Amino acid sequence: MPLFMSPRDSSPMRPLAKATHSASIPTFRVLSGSQLDRTDEFVEMKGVFVSKQCQTRVSLVLFTLDTVTLFGKAINYTLLVTVVAFIQVIVLIRQMEITSTQAGARRVSLMTVNLQAVADSYLCLGHLTMGIAVQPLFNAFATAAFFKFICFSICLMRWMLLIWKARRPSGFSEGWEAMRRELSTLYSRFHGSLFIGILLFYQLQNHMRFFLFASFSFWVSQIVLNAVENHRRPLLPSYIIGTTVTHLAIPLYFWGCPHKFLYVQPQPASAITLVVWLSTQATILLSQYKFGPHWFIPKELLPEKYD
């Protein structure tokens, strides 16, 4: 229908030109991490808006995280941590039964157990923090944090107390006040090491590999104690192997897995070096179990034995 009539010929004038606009329907597709130089998966949305009158064409490309895939990866990770912590608790309980006596507890290095407890406490705190930050995944991360809490708070702390009591029996046989002093000393040292570790973690943010390698040197103290005090079989082979494997699982996930739920640049060289370093410690411990604590020390350096 014409918009208005011309006064001269009363013929309808041409309608006013209308701007013609068209828009294409946005298309969706999932990009792999290599296409975006990221390991996470994204959802891409493309759209094109065209105005023929203005001779304008606008192309839009939008990205968003694929939360379904991301949450699925996070769930798989928490299952891994839960299984690893469960295995760790099993081998730890078996080892604690073997060293429940005073003589058996004296042969275990307190520094070795303390470093393991500190590492597990950090993992417990980290998983609990991630669960609080991402509410839909709270139950999964809280379960993983709970098993890590069992490892360091119930098992490792109790084992540390047994070792401390075996090495300082007089402090636990002189009354309640002396026992309180011993317990205060033990727990203050543990929490002090936690605080120092947090400070080092903050100061070494750009050198996390050195911090991680230092915290994964927990077998060194036991190797030295075996050689100095001539302890041949203080730890079970199942505990040595199980603890080594379970402690390597999480670092290898972040350094070696190309499809993880957090964006951490894969570091295959660091992962291999960490495996070699911790495996070397475990191998030396196992060799001390079989060949004796002094097999790798030259005889000239050993103290002379007397019958």
PDB file of C-alpha atoms in Angstrom:
ATOM      1  CA  MET A   1       0.000   0.000   0.000  1.00  0.00           C
ATOM      2  CA  PRO A   2       1.510   3.421  -0.954  1.00  0.00           C
ATOM      3  CA  LEU A   3       2.597   5.612   1.839  1.00  0.00           C
ATOM      4  CA  PHE A   4       1.029   8.864   0.284  1.00  0.00           C
ATOM      5  CA  MET A   5      -0.224  10.310  -3.094  1.00  0.00           C
ATOM      6  CA  SER A   6       1.566  12.805  -5.377  1.00  0.00           C
ATOM      7  CA  PRO A   7      -0.380  16.152  -5.757  1.00  0.00           C
ATOM      8  CA  ARG A   8       0.408  16.395  -9.528  1.00  0.00           C
ATOM      9  CA  ASP A   9      -0.799  13.142 -10.985  1.00  0.00           C
ATOM     10  CA  SER A  10      -2.391  11.657  -7.984  1.00  0.00           C
ATOM     11  CA  SER A  11      -0.370   8.595  -8.785  1.00  0.00           C
ATOM     12  CA  PRO A  12       1.065   6.734  -5.940  1.00  0.00           C
ATOM     13  CA  MET A  13       4.654   7.590  -5.271  1.00  0.00           C
ATOM     14  CA  ARG A  14       7.230   4.887  -4.882  1.00  0.00           C
ATOM     15  CA  PRO A  15       7.380   3.651  -1.360  1.00  0.00           C
ATOM     16  CA  LEU A  16      10.226   4.899   0.708  1.00  0.00           C
ATOM     17  CA  ALA A  17      13.241   2.645   0.436  1.00  0.00           C
ATOM     18  CA  LYS A  18      13.480   0.257   3.281  1.00  0.00           C
ATOM     19  CA  ALA A  19      16.785  -0.928   4.628  1.00  0.00           C
ATOM     20  CA  THR A  20      17.084  -4.613   4.110  1.00  0.00           C
ATOM     21  CA  HIS A  21      18.745  -6.534   6.927  1.00  0.00           C
ATOM     22  CA  SER A  22      19.449 -10.200   7.189  1.00  0.00           C
ATOM     23  CA  ALA A  23      21.168 -12.327   9.756  1.00  0.00           C
ATOM     24  CA  SER A  24      22.490 -15.808   9.492  1.00  0.00           C
ATOM     25  CA  ILE A  25      21.659 -18.340  12.131  1.00  0.00           C
ATOM     26  CA  PRO A  26      24.588 -18.784  14.539  1.00  0.00           C
ATOM     27  CA  THR A  27      26.346 -22.105  14.242  1.00  0.00           C
ATOM     28  CA  PHE A  28      27.918 -24.015  17.119  1.00  0.00           C
ATOM     29  CA  ARG A  29      30.823 -26.396  17.220  1.00  0.00           C
ATOM     30  CA  VAL A  30      33.317 -27.646  19.819  1.00  0.00           C
ATOM     31  CA  LEU A  31      36.976 -26.817  19.315  1.00  0.00           C
ATOM     32  CA  SER A  32      39.729 -29.008  20.629  1.00  0.00           C
ATOM     33  CA  GLY A  33      42.440 -27.549  22.818  1.00  0.00           C
ATOM     34  CA  SER A  34      45.084 -27.577  20.067  1.00  0.00           C
ATOM     35  CA  GLN A  35      43.029 -25.227  17.884  1.00  0.00           C
ATOM     36  CA  LEU A  36      42.934 -22.611  20.629  1.00  0.00           C
ATOM     37  CA  ASP A  37      46.369 -23.291  22.048  1.00  0.00           C
ATOM     38  CA  ARG A  38      44.658 -24.377  25.254  1.00  0.00           C
ATOM     39  CA  THR A  39      43.961 -27.744  26.809  1.00  0.00           C
ATOM     40  CA  ASP A  40      40.414 -26.888  27.852  1.00  0.00           C
ATOM     41  CA  GLU A  41      37.516 -27.406  25.458  1.00  0.00           C
ATOM     42  CA  PHE A  42      35.533 -24.411  24.321  1.00  0.00           C
ATOM     43  CA  VAL A  43      32.199 -23.881  22.627  1.00  0.00           C
ATOM     44  CA  GLU A  44      32.399 -21.512  19.653  1.00  0.00           C
ATOM     45  CA  MET A  45      29.459 -19.452  18.370  1.00  0.00           C
ATOM     46  CA  LYS A  46      29.690 -17.732  14.990  1.00  0.00           C
ATOM     47  CA  GLY A  47      27.217 -15.189  13.619  1.00  0.00           C
ATOM     48  CA  VAL A  48      27.020 -12.836  10.607  1.00  0.00           C
ATOM     49  CA  PHE A  49      24.826  -9.706  10.414  1.00  0.00           C
ATOM     50  CA  VAL A  50      24.367  -8.085   6.959  1.00  0.00           C
ATOM     51  CA  SER A  51      22.828  -4.704   6.036  1.00  0.00           C
ATOM     52  CA  LYS A  52      22.453  -4.318   2.230  1.00  0.00           C
ATOM     53  CA  GLN A  53      21.347  -0.680   2.446  1.00  0.00           C
ATOM     54  CA  CYS A  54      24.348   0.343   4.515  1.00  0.00           C
ATOM     55  CA  GLN A  55      26.609  -2.144   2.787  1.00  0.00           C
ATOM     56  CA  THR A  56      27.734  -3.412   6.161  1.00  0.00           C
ATOM     57  CA  ARG A  57      28.678  -6.904   7.175  1.00  0.00           C
ATOM     58  CA  VAL A  58      29.503  -7.772  10.779  1.00  0.00           C
ATOM     59  CA  SER A  59      30.960 -11.139  11.770  1.00  0.00           C
ATOM     60  CA  LEU A  60      30.946 -12.271  15.384  1.00  0.00           C
ATOM     61  CA  VAL A  61      32.914 -15.096  16.951  1.00  0.00           C
ATOM     62  CA  LEU A  62      32.225 -15.846  20.626  1.00  0.00           C
ATOM     63  CA  PHE A  63      33.762 -18.458  22.887  1.00  0.00           C
ATOM     64  CA  THR A  64      32.730 -19.897  26.208  1.00  0.00           C
ATOM     65  CA  LEU A  65      33.955 -22.782  28.308  1.00  0.00           C
ATOM     66  CA  ASP A  66      32.239 -26.094  27.768  1.00  0.00           C
ATOM     67  CA  THR A  67      31.163 -26.485  31.391  1.00  0.00           C
ATOM     68  CA  VAL A  68      29.705 -29.950  30.837  1.00  0.00           C
ATOM     69  CA  THR A  69      33.035 -31.328  29.635  1.00  0.00           C
ATOM     70  CA  LEU A  70      34.946 -29.320  32.228  1.00  0.00           C
ATOM     71  CA  PHE A  71      32.853 -30.614  35.129  1.00  0.00           C
ATOM     72  CA  GLY A  72      33.165 -34.156  33.793  1.00  0.00           C
ATOM     73  CA  LYS A  73      36.945 -33.879  33.842  1.00  0.00           C
ATOM     74  CA  ALA A  74      36.837 -32.462  37.369  1.00  0.00           C
ATOM     75  CA  ILE A  75      34.702 -35.387  38.541  1.00  0.00           C
ATOM     76  CA  ASN A  76      37.169 -37.851  37.013  1.00  0.00           C
ATOM     77  CA  TYR A  77      40.016 -36.068  38.770  1.00  0.00           C
ATOM     78  CA  THR A  78      38.325 -36.242  42.168  1.00  0.00           C
ATOM     79  CA  LEU A  79      37.699 -39.959  41.619  1.00  0.00           C
ATOM     80  CA  LEU A  80      41.414 -40.376  40.925  1.00  0.00           C
ATOM     81  CA  VAL A  81      42.354 -38.513  44.113  1.00  0.00           C
ATOM     82  CA  THR A  82      39.848 -40.517  46.170  1.00  0.00           C
ATOM     83  CA  VAL A  83      41.161 -43.868  44.906  1.00  0.00           C
ATOM     84  CA  VAL A  84      44.770 -42.772  45.430  1.00  0.00           C
ATOM     85  CA  ALA A  85      44.055 -41.601  48.984  1.00  0.00           C
ATOM     86  CA  PHE A  86      42.196 -44.830  49.767  1.00  0.00           C
ATOM     87  CA  ILE A  87      45.178 -46.927  48.627  1.00  0.00           C
ATOM     88  CA  GLN A  88      47.471 -44.707  50.646  1.00  0.00           C
ATOM     89  CA  VAL A  89      45.404 -45.264  53.792  1.00  0.00           C
ATOM     90  CA  ILE A  90      45.455 -49.050  53.293  1.00  0.00           C
ATOM     91  CA  VAL A  91      49.250 -49.330  52.961  1.00  0.00           C
ATOM     92  CA  LEU A  92      49.719 -46.831  55.780  1.00  0.00           C
ATOM     93  CA  ILE A  93      47.556 -48.775  58.231  1.00  0.00           C
ATOM     94  CA  ARG A  94      49.471 -51.962  57.443  1.00  0.00           C
ATOM     95  CA  GLN A  95      52.789 -50.217  58.045  1.00  0.00           C
ATOM     96  CA  MET A  96      51.584 -48.714  61.323  1.00  0.00           C
ATOM     97  CA  GLU A  97      50.640 -52.175  62.574  1.00  0.00           C
ATOM     98  CA  ILE A  98      54.179 -53.410  61.914  1.00  0.00           C
ATOM     99  CA  THR A  99      55.781 -50.449  63.710  1.00  0.00           C
ATOM    100  CA  SER A 100      53.330 -50.226  66.598  1.00  0.00           C
ATOM    101  CA  THR A 101      55.968 -51.344  69.122  1.00  0.00           C
ATOM    102  CA  GLN A 102      58.516 -48.958  70.578  1.00  0.00           C
ATOM    103  CA  ALA A 103      61.421 -50.743  68.886  1.00  0.00           C
ATOM    104  CA  GLY A 104      59.688 -50.657  65.506  1.00  0.00           C
ATOM    105  CA  ALA A 105      58.687 -47.002  65.780  1.00  0.00           C
ATOM    106  CA  ARG A 106      62.243 -45.928  66.654  1.00  0.00           C
ATOM    107  CA  ARG A 107      63.476 -47.171  63.286  1.00  0.00           C
ATOM    108  CA  VAL A 108      61.193 -44.827  61.320  1.00  0.00           C
ATOM    109  CA  SER A 109      62.342 -41.316  60.456  1.00  0.00           C
ATOM    110  CA  LEU A 110      60.129 -38.623  61.938  1.00  0.00           C
ATOM    111  CA  MET A 111      61.111 -36.220  59.147  1.00  0.00           C
ATOM    112  CA  THR A 112      59.892 -38.681  56.507  1.00  0.00           C
ATOM    113  CA  VAL A 113      56.456 -38.982  58.089  1.00  0.00           C
ATOM    114  CA  ASN A 114      56.277 -35.231  58.751  1.00  0.00           C
ATOM    115  CA  LEU A 115      56.925 -34.322  55.101  1.00  0.00           C
ATOM    116  CA  GLN A 116      54.245 -36.748  53.959  1.00  0.00           C
ATOM    117  CA  ALA A 117      51.769 -35.306  56.464  1.00  0.00           C
ATOM    118  CA  VAL A 118      52.527 -31.736  55.361  1.00  0.00           C
ATOM    119  CA  ALA A 119      52.044 -32.631  51.682  1.00  0.00           C
ATOM    120  CA  ASP A 120      48.712 -34.346  52.378  1.00  0.00           C
ATOM    121  CA  SER A 121      47.508 -31.420  54.494  1.00  0.00           C
ATOM    122  CA  TYR A 122      48.200 -29.026  51.608  1.00  0.00           C
ATOM    123  CA  LEU A 123      46.280 -31.288  49.239  1.00  0.00           C
ATOM    124  CA  CYS A 124      43.374 -31.480  51.678  1.00  0.00           C
ATOM    125  CA  LEU A 125      43.234 -27.689  51.975  1.00  0.00           C
ATOM    126  CA  GLY A 126      43.572 -27.197  48.220  1.00  0.00           C
ATOM    127  CA  HIS A 127      40.766 -29.587  47.306  1.00  0.00           C
ATOM    128  CA  LEU A 128      38.483 -28.128  49.955  1.00  0.00           C
ATOM    129  CA  THR A 129      39.164 -24.628  48.615  1.00  0.00           C
ATOM    130  CA  MET A 130      38.338 -25.694  45.053  1.00  0.00           C
ATOM    131  CA  GLY A 131      35.116 -27.275  46.279  1.00  0.00           C
ATOM    132  CA  ILE A 132      34.081 -24.042  47.989  1.00  0.00           C
ATOM    133  CA  ALA A 133      34.997 -21.958  44.933  1.00  0.00           C
ATOM    134  CA  VAL A 134      32.999 -24.164  42.525  1.00  0.00           C
ATOM    135  CA  GLN A 135      29.754 -24.990  44.294  1.00  0.00           C
ATOM    136  CA  PRO A 136      28.426 -27.551  41.748  1.00  0.00           C
ATOM    137  CA  LEU A 137      31.551 -29.649  42.401  1.00  0.00           C
ATOM    138  CA  PHE A 138      31.652 -29.212  46.169  1.00  0.00           C
ATOM    139  CA  ASN A 139      30.627 -32.782  47.019  1.00  0.00           C
ATOM    140  CA  ALA A 140      33.237 -34.313  44.718  1.00  0.00           C
ATOM    141  CA  PHE A 141      36.106 -32.156  45.952  1.00  0.00           C
ATOM    142  CA  ALA A 142      34.969 -32.453  49.577  1.00  0.00           C
ATOM    143  CA  THR A 143      35.148 -36.253  49.284  1.00  0.00           C
ATOM    144  CA  ALA A 144      38.716 -36.070  47.996  1.00  0.00           C
ATOM    145  CA  ALA A 145      39.623 -33.605  50.759  1.00  0.00           C
ATOM    146  CA  PHE A 146      38.059 -35.901  53.368  1.00  0.00           C
ATOM    147  CA  PHE A 147      40.251 -38.850  52.382  1.00  0.00           C
ATOM    148  CA  LYS A 148      43.341 -36.651  52.425  1.00  0.00           C
ATOM    149  CA  PHE A 149      42.261 -35.432  55.866  1.00  0.00           C
ATOM    150  CA  ILE A 150      42.129 -39.045  57.048  1.00  0.00           C
ATOM    151  CA  CYS A 151      45.645 -39.614  55.695  1.00  0.00           C
ATOM    152  CA  PHE A 152      47.391 -36.778  57.492  1.00  0.00           C
ATOM    153  CA  SER A 153      45.190 -36.106  60.513  1.00  0.00           C
ATOM    154  CA  ILE A 154      44.240 -39.598  61.666  1.00  0.00           C
ATOM    155  CA  CYS A 155      46.955 -41.886  60.289  1.00  0.00           C
ATOM    156  CA  LEU A 156      50.135 -39.870  59.810  1.00  0.00           C
ATOM    157  CA  MET A 157      49.710 -37.689  62.903  1.00  0.00           C
ATOM    158  CA  ARG A 158      49.079 -40.773  65.033  1.00  0.00           C
ATOM    159  CA  TRP A 159      52.163 -42.413  63.548  1.00  0.00           C
ATOM    160  CA  MET A 160      54.229 -39.305  64.292  1.00  0.00           C
ATOM    161  CA  LEU A 161      53.057 -39.475  67.890  1.00  0.00           C
ATOM    162  CA  LEU A 162      54.140 -43.132  68.146  1.00  0.00           C
ATOM    163  CA  ILE A 163      57.579 -42.315  66.735  1.00  0.00           C
ATOM    164  CA  TRP A 164      57.967 -39.315  69.037  1.00  0.00           C
ATOM    165  CA  LYS A 165      56.943 -41.374  72.035  1.00  0.00           C
ATOM    166  CA  ALA A 166      59.388 -44.157  71.112  1.00  0.00           C
ATOM    167  CA  ARG A 167      62.275 -41.705  70.796  1.00  0.00           C
ATOM    168  CA  ARG A 168      61.436 -39.750  73.981  1.00  0.00           C
ATOM    169  CA  PRO A 169      59.951 -42.312  76.384  1.00  0.00           C
ATOM    170  CA  SER A 170      60.891 -40.352  79.497  1.00  0.00           C
ATOM    171  CA  GLY A 171      58.624 -37.465  78.531  1.00  0.00           C
ATOM    172  CA  PHE A 172      55.587 -39.755  78.533  1.00  0.00           C
ATOM    173  CA  SER A 173      56.347 -41.485  81.830  1.00  0.00           C
ATOM    174  CA  GLU A 174      56.807 -38.505  84.144  1.00  0.00           C
ATOM    175  CA  GLY A 175      53.215 -37.443  84.594  1.00  0.00           C
ATOM    176  CA  TRP A 176      50.567 -35.497  82.780  1.00  0.00           C
ATOM    177  CA  GLU A 177      52.443 -32.185  82.657  1.00  0.00           C
ATOM    178  CA  ALA A 178      55.467 -33.751  80.990  1.00  0.00           C
ATOM    179  CA  MET A 179      53.204 -35.479  78.483  1.00  0.00           C
ATOM    180  CA  ARG A 180      51.500 -32.187  77.673  1.00  0.00           C
ATOM    181  CA  ARG A 181      54.868 -30.567  77.025  1.00  0.00           C
ATOM    182  CA  GLU A 182      55.860 -33.360  74.668  1.00  0.00           C
ATOM    183  CA  LEU A 183      52.579 -33.155  72.774  1.00  0.00           C
ATOM    184  CA  SER A 184      52.834 -29.371  72.545  1.00  0.00           C
ATOM    185  CA  THR A 185      56.360 -29.662  71.168  1.00  0.00           C
ATOM    186  CA  LEU A 186      55.312 -32.221  68.560  1.00  0.00           C
ATOM    187  CA  TYR A 187      52.258 -30.331  67.326  1.00  0.00           C
ATOM    188  CA  SER A 188      54.024 -26.966  67.356  1.00  0.00           C
ATOM    189  CA  ARG A 189      56.765 -28.383  65.137  1.00  0.00           C
ATOM    190  CA  PHE A 190      54.225 -29.835  62.751  1.00  0.00           C
ATOM    191  CA  HIS A 191      52.210 -26.627  62.470  1.00  0.00           C
ATOM    192  CA  GLY A 192      55.432 -24.640  62.255  1.00  0.00           C
ATOM    193  CA  SER A 193      56.501 -26.710  59.263  1.00  0.00           C
ATOM    194  CA  LEU A 194      53.077 -26.088  57.716  1.00  0.00           C
ATOM    195  CA  PHE A 195      53.488 -22.333  58.149  1.00  0.00           C
ATOM    196  CA  ILE A 196      57.041 -22.342  56.792  1.00  0.00           C
ATOM    197  CA  GLY A 197      55.866 -24.365  53.803  1.00  0.00           C
ATOM    198  CA  ILE A 198      53.148 -21.809  53.048  1.00  0.00           C
ATOM    199  CA  LEU A 199      55.709 -18.984  53.186  1.00  0.00           C
ATOM    200  CA  LEU A 200      58.045 -20.875  50.869  1.00  0.00           C
ATOM    201  CA  PHE A 201      55.136 -21.619  48.552  1.00  0.00           C
ATOM    202  CA  TYR A 202      54.370 -17.898  48.367  1.00  0.00           C
ATOM    203  CA  GLN A 203      57.993 -16.877  47.853  1.00  0.00           C
ATOM    204  CA  LEU A 204      58.690 -19.569  45.244  1.00  0.00           C
ATOM    205  CA  GLN A 205      55.624 -19.042  43.073  1.00  0.00           C
ATOM    206  CA  ASN A 206      57.828 -18.732  40.006  1.00  0.00           C
ATOM    207  CA  HIS A 207      59.937 -21.738  41.025  1.00  0.00           C
ATOM    208  CA  MET A 208      57.283 -24.271  41.918  1.00  0.00           C
ATOM    209  CA  ARG A 209      59.326 -27.141  40.553  1.00  0.00           C
ATOM    210  CA  PHE A 210      62.032 -26.631  43.176  1.00  0.00           C
ATOM    211  CA  PHE A 211      59.434 -26.474  45.945  1.00  0.00           C
ATOM    212  CA  LEU A 212      57.761 -29.649  44.698  1.00  0.00           C
ATOM    213  CA  PHE A 213      61.041 -31.533  44.341  1.00  0.00           C
ATOM    214  CA  ALA A 214      62.034 -30.532  47.883  1.00  0.00           C
ATOM    215  CA  SER A 215      58.711 -31.724  49.311  1.00  0.00           C
ATOM    216  CA  PHE A 216      59.069 -35.002  47.394  1.00  0.00           C
ATOM    217  CA  SER A 217      62.413 -35.792  49.008  1.00  0.00           C
ATOM    218  CA  PHE A 218      60.786 -37.441  52.023  1.00  0.00           C
ATOM    219  CA  TRP A 219      62.590 -40.788  51.579  1.00  0.00           C
ATOM    220  CA  VAL A 220      66.035 -39.172  51.933  1.00  0.00           C
ATOM    221  CA  SER A 221      65.713 -38.831  55.698  1.00  0.00           C
ATOM    222  CA  GLN A 222      64.794 -42.510  56.076  1.00  0.00           C
ATOM    223  CA  ILE A 223      67.738 -43.578  53.895  1.00  0.00           C
ATOM    224  CA  VAL A 224      70.145 -41.565  56.043  1.00  0.00           C
ATOM    225  CA  LEU A 225      68.618 -42.885  59.279  1.00  0.00           C
ATOM    226  CA  ASN A 226      68.966 -46.477  58.074  1.00  0.00           C
ATOM    227  CA  ALA A 227      72.632 -45.945  57.251  1.00  0.00           C
ATOM    228  CA  VAL A 228      73.486 -44.071  60.465  1.00  0.00           C
ATOM    229  CA  GLU A 229      71.623 -46.306  62.929  1.00  0.00           C
ATOM    230  CA  ASN A 230      71.969 -49.540  60.917  1.00  0.00           C
ATOM    231  CA  HIS A 231      68.221 -50.164  60.464  1.00  0.00           C
ATOM    232  CA  ARG A 232      67.760 -52.786  57.773  1.00  0.00           C
ATOM    233  CA  ARG A 233      64.004 -53.271  57.455  1.00  0.00           C
ATOM    234  CA  PRO A 234      62.092 -50.425  59.086  1.00  0.00           C
ATOM    235  CA  LEU A 235      59.510 -50.085  56.279  1.00  0.00           C
ATOM    236  CA  LEU A 236      57.574 -52.673  54.307  1.00  0.00           C
ATOM    237  CA  PRO A 237      58.183 -52.860  50.544  1.00  0.00           C
ATOM    238  CA  SER A 238      54.439 -52.529  49.953  1.00  0.00           C
ATOM    239  CA  TYR A 239      54.406 -49.271  51.897  1.00  0.00           C
ATOM    240  CA  ILE A 240      57.435 -47.881  50.048  1.00  0.00           C
ATOM    241  CA  ILE A 241      56.027 -48.717  46.617  1.00  0.00           C
ATOM    242  CA  GLY A 242      52.440 -47.740  47.456  1.00  0.00           C
ATOM    243  CA  THR A 243      53.412 -44.396  48.967  1.00  0.00           C
ATOM    244  CA  THR A 244      55.720 -43.580  46.058  1.00  0.00           C
ATOM    245  CA  VAL A 245      53.079 -44.338  43.425  1.00  0.00           C
ATOM    246  CA  THR A 246      50.243 -42.529  45.207  1.00  0.00           C
ATOM    247  CA  HIS A 247      52.308 -39.393  45.781  1.00  0.00           C
ATOM    248  CA  LEU A 248      53.287 -39.284  42.109  1.00  0.00           C
ATOM    249  CA  ALA A 249      49.709 -39.552  40.823  1.00  0.00           C
ATOM    250  CA  ILE A 250      48.611 -35.928  41.306  1.00  0.00           C
ATOM    251  CA  PRO A 251      51.792 -34.203  39.992  1.00  0.00           C
ATOM    252  CA  LEU A 252      51.787 -36.488  36.953  1.00  0.00           C
ATOM    253  CA  TYR A 253      48.146 -35.594  36.306  1.00  0.00           C
ATOM    254  CA  PHE A 254      48.906 -31.867  36.106  1.00  0.00           C
ATOM    255  CA  TRP A 255      52.294 -32.139  34.409  1.00  0.00           C
ATOM    256  CA  GLY A 256      51.656 -35.028  32.064  1.00  0.00           C
ATOM    257  CA  CYS A 257      47.927 -35.243  31.266  1.00  0.00           C
ATOM    258  CA  PRO A 258      47.051 -33.186  28.143  1.00  0.00           C
ATOM    259  CA  HIS A 259      43.299 -33.105  28.902  1.00  0.00           C
ATOM    260  CA  LYS A 260      42.930 -31.954  32.501  1.00  0.00           C
ATOM    261  CA  PHE A 261      40.291 -29.747  34.061  1.00  0.00           C
ATOM    262  CA  LEU A 262      42.723 -26.938  34.969  1.00  0.00           C
ATOM    263  CA  TYR A 263      44.857 -25.106  32.468  1.00  0.00           C
ATOM    264  CA  VAL A 264      48.397 -26.014  33.485  1.00  0.00           C
ATOM    265  CA  GLN A 265      51.018 -26.147  30.782  1.00  0.00           C
ATOM    266  CA  PRO A 266      52.173 -29.769  30.383  1.00  0.00           C
ATOM    267  CA  GLN A 267      55.780 -30.271  31.461  1.00  0.00           C
ATOM    268  CA  PRO A 268      56.875 -33.739  30.355  1.00  0.00           C
ATOM    269  CA  ALA A 269      60.522 -33.129  31.278  1.00  0.00           C
ATOM    270  CA  SER A 270      59.630 -32.103  34.843  1.00  0.00           C
ATOM    271  CA  ALA A 271      57.255 -35.053  35.188  1.00  0.00           C
ATOM    272  CA  ILE A 272      59.917 -37.528  34.067  1.00  0.00           C
ATOM    273  CA  THR A 273      62.520 -35.937  36.344  1.00  0.00           C
ATOM    274  CA  LEU A 274      60.187 -36.151  39.342  1.00  0.00           C
ATOM    275  CA  VAL A 275      59.453 -39.818  38.620  1.00  0.00           C
ATOM    276  CA  VAL A 276      63.170 -40.575  38.340  1.00  0.00           C
ATOM    277  CA  TRP A 277      63.977 -38.674  41.542  1.00  0.00           C
ATOM    278  CA  LEU A 278      61.326 -40.321  43.719  1.00  0.00           C
ATOM    279  CA  SER A 279      61.864 -43.746  42.130  1.00  0.00           C
ATOM    280  CA  THR A 280      65.584 -43.494  42.891  1.00  0.00           C
ATOM    281  CA  GLN A 281      64.834 -42.856  46.560  1.00  0.00           C
ATOM    282  CA  ALA A 282      62.405 -45.776  46.681  1.00  0.00           C
ATOM    283  CA  THR A 283      64.906 -48.060  44.920  1.00  0.00           C
ATOM    284  CA  ILE A 284      67.618 -47.241  47.454  1.00  0.00           C
ATOM    285  CA  LEU A 285      65.206 -47.955  50.310  1.00  0.00           C
ATOM    286  CA  LEU A 286      64.212 -51.287  48.783  1.00  0.00           C
ATOM    287  CA  SER A 287      67.864 -52.191  48.244  1.00  0.00           C
ATOM    288  CA  GLN A 288      68.573 -51.397  51.904  1.00  0.00           C
ATOM    289  CA  TYR A 289      65.708 -53.711  52.797  1.00  0.00           C
ATOM    290  CA  LYS A 290      67.314 -56.557  50.828  1.00  0.00           C
ATOM    291  CA  PHE A 291      71.089 -55.990  50.940  1.00  0.00           C
ATOM    292  CA  GLY A 292      71.479 -54.047  54.177  1.00  0.00           C
ATOM    293  CA  PRO A 293      71.600 -50.343  55.050  1.00  0.00           C
ATOM    294  CA  HIS A 294      75.345 -49.957  54.266  1.00  0.00           C
ATOM    295  CA  TRP A 295      75.652 -51.772  50.937  1.00  0.00           C
ATOM    296  CA  PHE A 296      76.314 -48.583  48.929  1.00  0.00           C
ATOM    297  CA  ILE A 297      78.844 -47.140  51.398  1.00  0.00           C
ATOM    298  CA  PRO A 298      82.544 -48.038  50.884  1.00  0.00           C
ATOM    299  CA  LYS A 299      83.913 -50.247  53.638  1.00  0.00           C
ATOM    300  CA  GLU A 300      86.675 -47.751  54.341  1.00  0.00           C
ATOM    301  CA  LEU A 301      84.075 -45.217  55.453  1.00  0.00           C
ATOM    302  CA  LEU A 302      82.178 -47.566  57.748  1.00  0.00           C
ATOM    303  CA  PRO A 303      82.958 -47.604  61.482  1.00  0.00           C
ATOM    304  CA  GLU A 304      84.822 -50.622  62.718  1.00  0.00           C
ATOM    305  CA  LYS A 305      82.630 -53.286  64.296  1.00  0.00           C
ATOM    306  CA  TYR A 306      83.477 -55.068  67.538  1.00  0.00           C
ATOM    307  CA  ASP A 307      82.065 -58.362  68.753  1.00  0.00           C
TER     308      ASP A 307
END
